[in-house]
Amino acid sequence: MARFFSRRLALGTAVAATLATALPVQAQTPVKFQLDWRFEGPSAFFLHPVAKGLFAAEKLNVTVDAGNGSANAVNRVASGTYDMGFADLAALMEFHANNPAAPNKPVAVMMVYNNTPAAVLSLKKTGLKGPADLTGKKLGAPVFDAGRRAFPVFAKANGVGAVNWISMEPALRETMLARGDVDAITGFSFTSLLSLEARGVKAEDVAVMAYPQFGVKLYGNAIIVGEDYLKKNPEAVKAFLRAFAKGAKAVIADPKAAVALVKERDGIANAELEERRLRMAIESSIATADARAEGFGDVKPPRLALMASQVADAYATKGRINPDAVWNGSYLPPAAERDIFAAAKPAKK
């Protein structure tokens, strides 16, 4: 009899141990996350909380996949293929305006790039000293490029006349500028500048007209969530943003260590190059004067409303854009938890 109870006790202990191990995994809420682009330096903001267990500590099982453009990220979240994503706010606004009856329209819940990284880049030898010099020139970019789509806003703010657009695949954009096939290109500054360097162009030979420095204060990329997922998993979204804010602070404090995680995910990544890209993204779009004034992750209603009007005009959307429909800041962590700027260090040149 004693041996019987001993065996029952041992079996019960083994079952309890198995359940204790399995329960945390079962309790985790899955989150499929779509990036806007390839695994590059800025991807560290999402890969860090995965690798360091910050999402897991919030009972989330987050998977992060590379993307191929903000518009595609918006579409994939809208289709339900992904629960959350990272996309340019203008692309999200366009989707809302052109698809008013869509059943699962994504919503932006946290601003990451407070200032758009969009810019016009040219070779200094071309002699384009300011926006007005772009009138009549050949500009190159993919048709879906955020800088190209928003160029009418930039042109209106700076008195730029008609330009001639040359369309190409993303991989050819910097190549065509380097060999003189176009006078200038549009793109994210921290992407195109480093891509030009990879093609033998020195950084000091490139002129960069960053949109925010020329009166175009558009918001950039934000974390977006599908409407259905948001309704069904509000606490998971809040948890995701809490973990992301913690990770963002760590990434800003130590970009080199953060980029090592990008290298782990994509073995062919050039760690030195991606660290530079990450630092440039932080300096130009994240730890900016505007972001410090508004608070990391948040937006200001008047600025958001102005952007909605500008995007509707520039993108020639089917309808006007309701800023309250594309943004919901009620899931953000408290401001104190989003204070990531104390960790920010000057970007290395």
Coordinates of C-alpha atoms in Angstrom, one line a residue:
M1 CA 0.0 0.0 0.0
A2 CA 2.8 2.4 0.9
R3 CA 4.5 1.7 -2.4
F4 CA 1.1 2.4 -4.2
F5 CA 0.8 5.8 -2.6
S6 CA 4.5 6.5 -3.2
R7 CA 4.0 5.9 -6.9
R8 CA 0.8 8.0 -7.0
L9 CA 2.6 10.8 -5.2
A10 CA 5.5 10.6 -7.7
L11 CA 3.1 10.6 -10.6
G12 CA 1.2 13.6 -9.2
T13 CA 4.4 15.5 -8.7
A14 CA 5.6 14.8 -12.2
V15 CA 2.2 16.0 -13.7
A16 CA 2.3 19.1 -11.6
A17 CA 5.8 19.9 -12.7
T18 CA 4.8 19.4 -16.3
L19 CA 1.8 21.7 -15.9
A20 CA 3.8 24.3 -14.2
T21 CA 6.3 24.3 -17.1
A22 CA 3.6 24.4 -19.7
L23 CA 1.2 26.9 -18.3
P24 CA 3.3 30.1 -18.9
V25 CA 3.6 29.1 -22.6
Q26 CA -0.1 28.4 -22.9
A27 CA -0.9 31.7 -21.2
Q28 CA 1.0 33.7 -23.7
T29 CA -0.9 35.7 -26.3
P30 CA 0.5 35.3 -29.8
V31 CA 1.3 38.5 -31.7
K32 CA 2.3 38.3 -35.4
F33 CA 4.2 41.5 -36.2
Q34 CA 5.0 42.9 -39.7
L35 CA 7.9 45.3 -40.2
D36 CA 7.9 47.9 -42.9
W37 CA 11.2 46.8 -44.4
R38 CA 14.2 44.5 -44.2
F39 CA 16.0 43.6 -41.0
E40 CA 18.2 46.8 -40.7
G41 CA 19.5 48.9 -37.8
P42 CA 16.1 50.3 -36.8
S43 CA 14.6 46.8 -36.6
A44 CA 16.5 46.5 -33.3
F45 CA 13.6 48.4 -31.6
F46 CA 11.5 45.3 -32.2
L47 CA 14.1 42.6 -32.1
H48 CA 15.5 43.7 -28.7
P49 CA 12.3 43.1 -26.7
V50 CA 11.9 39.7 -28.3
A51 CA 15.5 38.6 -27.7
K52 CA 15.6 40.0 -24.1
G53 CA 12.4 38.5 -23.1
L54 CA 10.5 41.8 -22.5
F55 CA 7.5 40.6 -24.5
A56 CA 7.6 37.2 -22.9
A57 CA 7.6 38.9 -19.4
E58 CA 4.3 40.5 -20.5
K59 CA 2.9 37.1 -21.5
L60 CA 3.2 37.8 -25.2
N61 CA 4.6 35.4 -27.8
V62 CA 5.8 37.9 -30.4
T63 CA 7.1 36.9 -33.9
V64 CA 8.7 39.7 -36.0
D65 CA 8.9 39.3 -39.8
A66 CA 10.7 41.5 -42.4
G67 CA 8.5 43.6 -44.8
N68 CA 8.6 45.3 -48.2
G69 CA 7.1 48.7 -47.7
S70 CA 4.6 50.5 -45.4
A71 CA 1.7 50.1 -47.8
N72 CA 2.1 46.3 -47.7
A73 CA 2.5 46.3 -43.9
V74 CA -0.9 48.2 -43.7
N75 CA -2.5 45.8 -46.1
R76 CA -1.2 42.7 -44.3
V77 CA -2.5 43.9 -41.0
A78 CA -5.8 44.9 -42.5
S79 CA -6.2 41.4 -44.1
G80 CA -5.6 39.8 -40.7
T81 CA -2.4 38.0 -41.9
Y82 CA -0.6 40.0 -39.2
D83 CA -2.0 41.3 -35.9
M84 CA 0.3 44.3 -35.6
G85 CA 2.8 46.2 -37.7
F86 CA 5.1 49.1 -38.3
A87 CA 4.2 51.5 -41.1
D88 CA 4.3 55.1 -42.3
L89 CA 1.3 57.0 -40.9
A90 CA 0.6 58.5 -44.3
A91 CA 0.2 55.1 -45.8
L92 CA -2.3 54.2 -43.0
M93 CA -4.2 57.5 -43.7
E94 CA -4.3 56.7 -47.4
F95 CA -5.7 53.2 -46.7
H96 CA -8.5 54.6 -44.5
A97 CA -9.5 57.3 -47.0
N98 CA -9.5 54.9 -50.0
N99 CA -11.1 51.9 -48.1
P100 CA -13.8 53.4 -45.9
A101 CA -15.8 50.2 -45.8
A102 CA -12.9 47.9 -45.0
P103 CA -13.9 45.7 -42.1
N104 CA -10.5 45.6 -40.3
K105 CA -8.9 48.9 -40.8
P106 CA -5.6 49.2 -38.8
V107 CA -5.2 51.9 -36.2
A108 CA -2.0 53.6 -35.1
V109 CA -1.4 53.2 -31.3
M110 CA 2.1 54.5 -30.8
M111 CA 4.2 56.9 -32.8
V112 CA 7.9 55.8 -33.2
Y113 CA 9.2 58.2 -35.9
N114 CA 7.9 61.5 -34.6
N115 CA 9.4 63.2 -37.7
T116 CA 9.3 61.6 -41.1
P117 CA 12.7 60.3 -42.3
A118 CA 11.7 61.3 -45.9
A119 CA 14.2 63.4 -47.8
V120 CA 15.4 64.5 -51.2
L121 CA 19.0 63.5 -51.8
S122 CA 21.3 64.7 -54.6
L123 CA 25.0 64.8 -55.4
K124 CA 26.5 68.2 -54.5
K125 CA 28.2 68.4 -57.9
T126 CA 24.8 68.6 -59.4
G127 CA 24.5 72.1 -57.9
L128 CA 21.0 71.7 -56.3
K129 CA 21.4 73.9 -53.3
G130 CA 17.8 74.1 -52.2
P131 CA 14.2 72.9 -52.9
A132 CA 13.5 75.6 -55.5
D133 CA 16.4 74.2 -57.6
L134 CA 14.5 71.0 -58.1
T135 CA 12.0 72.6 -60.5
G136 CA 12.2 70.9 -63.9
K137 CA 14.7 68.3 -62.7
K138 CA 14.6 64.5 -63.0
L139 CA 13.7 62.9 -59.6
G140 CA 13.9 59.1 -59.1
A141 CA 12.1 56.9 -56.7
P142 CA 9.8 53.8 -56.6
V143 CA 6.2 54.7 -57.1
F144 CA 5.3 53.7 -53.5
D145 CA 8.2 55.6 -51.8
A146 CA 6.9 57.6 -48.9
G147 CA 9.1 60.6 -49.9
R148 CA 7.7 60.6 -53.4
R149 CA 4.1 60.2 -52.3
A150 CA 4.5 63.2 -49.9
F151 CA 6.6 65.3 -52.3
P152 CA 3.6 67.5 -53.2
V153 CA 3.5 68.6 -49.6
F154 CA 7.3 69.4 -49.7
A155 CA 6.9 71.1 -53.0
K156 CA 4.0 73.3 -51.8
A157 CA 5.9 74.3 -48.7
N158 CA 9.0 75.3 -50.6
G159 CA 7.7 76.7 -53.9
V160 CA 8.9 73.8 -56.1
G161 CA 7.5 73.7 -59.6
A162 CA 6.9 70.7 -61.7
V163 CA 9.5 67.9 -61.7
N164 CA 10.0 64.9 -64.0
W165 CA 9.6 61.6 -62.1
I166 CA 11.6 58.5 -63.1
S167 CA 10.3 55.3 -61.6
M168 CA 12.5 52.3 -60.6
E169 CA 12.8 49.4 -58.2
P170 CA 14.1 50.2 -54.8
A171 CA 17.4 48.5 -55.4
L172 CA 18.2 50.7 -58.4
R173 CA 17.4 54.1 -56.8
E174 CA 20.8 55.0 -55.4
T175 CA 22.6 53.4 -58.3
M176 CA 20.8 55.7 -60.8
L177 CA 21.7 58.8 -58.7
A178 CA 25.3 57.7 -58.4
R179 CA 25.7 57.3 -62.1
G180 CA 23.8 60.5 -63.0
D181 CA 20.7 59.0 -64.5
V182 CA 18.6 61.2 -62.3
D183 CA 19.3 64.6 -60.6
A184 CA 17.9 63.6 -57.2
I185 CA 16.0 60.9 -55.4
T186 CA 13.5 60.7 -52.6
G187 CA 13.9 58.2 -49.8
F188 CA 14.4 57.7 -46.1
S189 CA 17.6 59.7 -45.3
F190 CA 19.2 57.0 -43.2
T191 CA 18.5 54.4 -45.9
S192 CA 19.5 56.2 -49.0
L193 CA 22.6 57.9 -47.7
L194 CA 24.2 54.7 -46.5
S195 CA 23.1 53.0 -49.7
L196 CA 24.9 55.7 -51.7
E197 CA 28.0 55.1 -49.7
A198 CA 27.8 51.4 -50.5
R199 CA 28.0 52.5 -54.1
G200 CA 31.1 54.4 -53.7
V201 CA 29.7 57.9 -53.0
K202 CA 31.2 59.7 -50.0
A203 CA 28.7 61.1 -47.5
E204 CA 30.2 64.6 -47.8
D205 CA 29.4 64.6 -51.5
V206 CA 25.7 64.2 -50.9
A207 CA 23.2 67.0 -50.3
V208 CA 20.3 66.0 -48.1
M209 CA 17.1 68.0 -47.9
A210 CA 15.3 66.4 -45.0
Y211 CA 11.5 67.2 -45.1
P212 CA 11.3 68.2 -41.4
Q213 CA 14.1 70.8 -42.0
F214 CA 12.1 72.3 -44.8
G215 CA 8.8 72.9 -43.2
V216 CA 7.2 69.5 -43.6
K217 CA 6.5 68.2 -40.1
L218 CA 4.7 65.0 -41.1
Y219 CA 4.7 62.1 -38.6
G220 CA 6.6 59.1 -39.8
N221 CA 6.3 55.4 -38.8
A222 CA 4.0 54.2 -36.1
I223 CA 3.0 50.9 -34.5
I224 CA -0.4 49.8 -36.0
V225 CA -2.9 47.2 -34.9
G226 CA -5.8 45.6 -36.7
E227 CA -9.2 46.7 -35.5
D228 CA -10.4 43.2 -34.7
Y229 CA -7.3 42.3 -32.8
L230 CA -7.5 45.6 -30.9
K231 CA -11.0 44.8 -29.8
K232 CA -10.3 41.2 -28.8
N233 CA -6.9 41.8 -27.2
P234 CA -6.8 45.3 -25.6
E235 CA -4.6 44.2 -22.7
A236 CA -2.2 42.4 -25.0
V237 CA -1.8 45.6 -27.1
K238 CA -1.1 47.6 -23.9
A239 CA 1.4 45.0 -22.8
F240 CA 3.1 45.1 -26.2
L241 CA 3.6 48.9 -26.0
R242 CA 4.9 48.7 -22.4
A243 CA 7.5 46.1 -23.4
F244 CA 8.4 48.1 -26.6
A245 CA 9.0 51.3 -24.5
K246 CA 11.3 49.5 -22.2
G247 CA 13.2 48.0 -25.2
A248 CA 13.4 51.4 -26.9
K249 CA 15.1 52.9 -23.9
A250 CA 17.7 50.1 -23.9
V251 CA 18.3 50.4 -27.7
I252 CA 18.9 54.2 -27.5
A253 CA 21.2 53.7 -24.5
D254 CA 23.4 51.1 -26.4
P255 CA 22.9 51.0 -30.2
K256 CA 25.9 48.8 -30.7
A257 CA 24.5 46.0 -28.5
A258 CA 21.1 46.4 -30.1
V259 CA 22.5 46.0 -33.6
A260 CA 24.2 42.7 -32.5
L261 CA 20.6 41.4 -32.2
V262 CA 19.9 42.4 -35.8
K263 CA 23.0 40.6 -36.9
E264 CA 21.8 37.5 -35.1
R265 CA 18.5 37.7 -37.1
D266 CA 20.2 38.4 -40.4
G267 CA 23.7 37.0 -40.6
I268 CA 24.7 39.0 -43.7
A269 CA 24.0 42.3 -42.1
N270 CA 27.0 44.7 -41.8
A271 CA 27.0 45.5 -38.1
E272 CA 29.0 48.7 -38.4
L273 CA 26.8 50.0 -41.2
E274 CA 23.6 49.1 -39.4
E275 CA 24.8 50.7 -36.2
R276 CA 25.3 53.9 -38.1
R277 CA 21.8 53.5 -39.7
L278 CA 20.3 53.0 -36.3
R279 CA 22.0 56.1 -34.8
M280 CA 20.9 58.2 -37.7
A281 CA 17.3 57.0 -37.3
I282 CA 17.4 57.9 -33.6
E283 CA 18.8 61.3 -34.3
S284 CA 16.7 62.3 -37.3
S285 CA 13.3 60.7 -36.4
I286 CA 13.0 59.5 -32.8
A287 CA 15.0 61.6 -30.3
T288 CA 14.0 64.8 -32.0
A289 CA 13.0 68.2 -30.6
D290 CA 9.4 67.6 -31.7
A291 CA 9.4 64.1 -30.0
R292 CA 10.8 65.5 -26.8
A293 CA 8.1 68.2 -26.7
E294 CA 5.2 65.9 -27.5
G295 CA 6.4 62.8 -25.5
F296 CA 7.7 59.6 -27.1
G297 CA 4.9 57.6 -28.6
D298 CA 2.3 60.3 -28.6
V299 CA 1.0 62.9 -31.1
K300 CA -0.5 66.3 -31.0
P301 CA -4.1 66.6 -32.4
P302 CA -3.6 69.9 -34.3
R303 CA -0.4 68.5 -36.0
L304 CA -2.2 65.2 -36.7
A305 CA -5.2 67.0 -38.3
L306 CA -2.9 69.1 -40.5
M307 CA -1.1 66.0 -41.7
A308 CA -4.4 64.3 -42.5
S309 CA -5.4 67.3 -44.7
Q310 CA -2.0 67.4 -46.4
V311 CA -1.9 63.7 -47.1
A312 CA -5.5 63.7 -48.5
D313 CA -4.4 66.5 -50.9
A314 CA -1.0 65.0 -51.8
Y315 CA -2.2 61.5 -52.3
A316 CA -5.4 62.5 -54.0
T317 CA -7.4 60.1 -51.8
K318 CA -11.0 59.2 -52.5
G319 CA -12.2 60.9 -49.4
R320 CA -11.0 63.2 -46.6
I321 CA -9.1 61.7 -43.7
N322 CA -10.5 61.6 -40.2
P323 CA -7.5 61.8 -37.9
D324 CA -9.5 60.4 -35.0
A325 CA -10.1 57.2 -37.0
V326 CA -6.4 56.5 -37.7
W327 CA -5.0 57.3 -34.2
N328 CA -5.9 55.9 -30.8
G329 CA -3.5 56.9 -28.0
S330 CA -5.5 55.3 -25.2
Y331 CA -3.4 52.2 -25.1
L332 CA -0.1 54.0 -24.5
P333 CA 1.8 53.5 -21.2
P334 CA 2.0 56.4 -18.9
A335 CA 4.3 59.3 -20.0
A336 CA 6.8 58.4 -17.3
E337 CA 7.2 54.9 -18.7
R338 CA 7.7 56.3 -22.2
D339 CA 10.5 58.7 -21.1
I340 CA 13.2 57.1 -23.2
F341 CA 15.2 60.3 -24.0
A342 CA 17.3 60.4 -20.9
A343 CA 19.2 57.4 -22.4
A344 CA 19.7 59.1 -25.8
K345 CA 23.3 59.9 -26.7
P346 CA 24.6 62.0 -29.6
A347 CA 24.8 60.0 -32.8
K348 CA 28.3 59.1 -33.9
K349 CA 29.2 60.6 -37.3

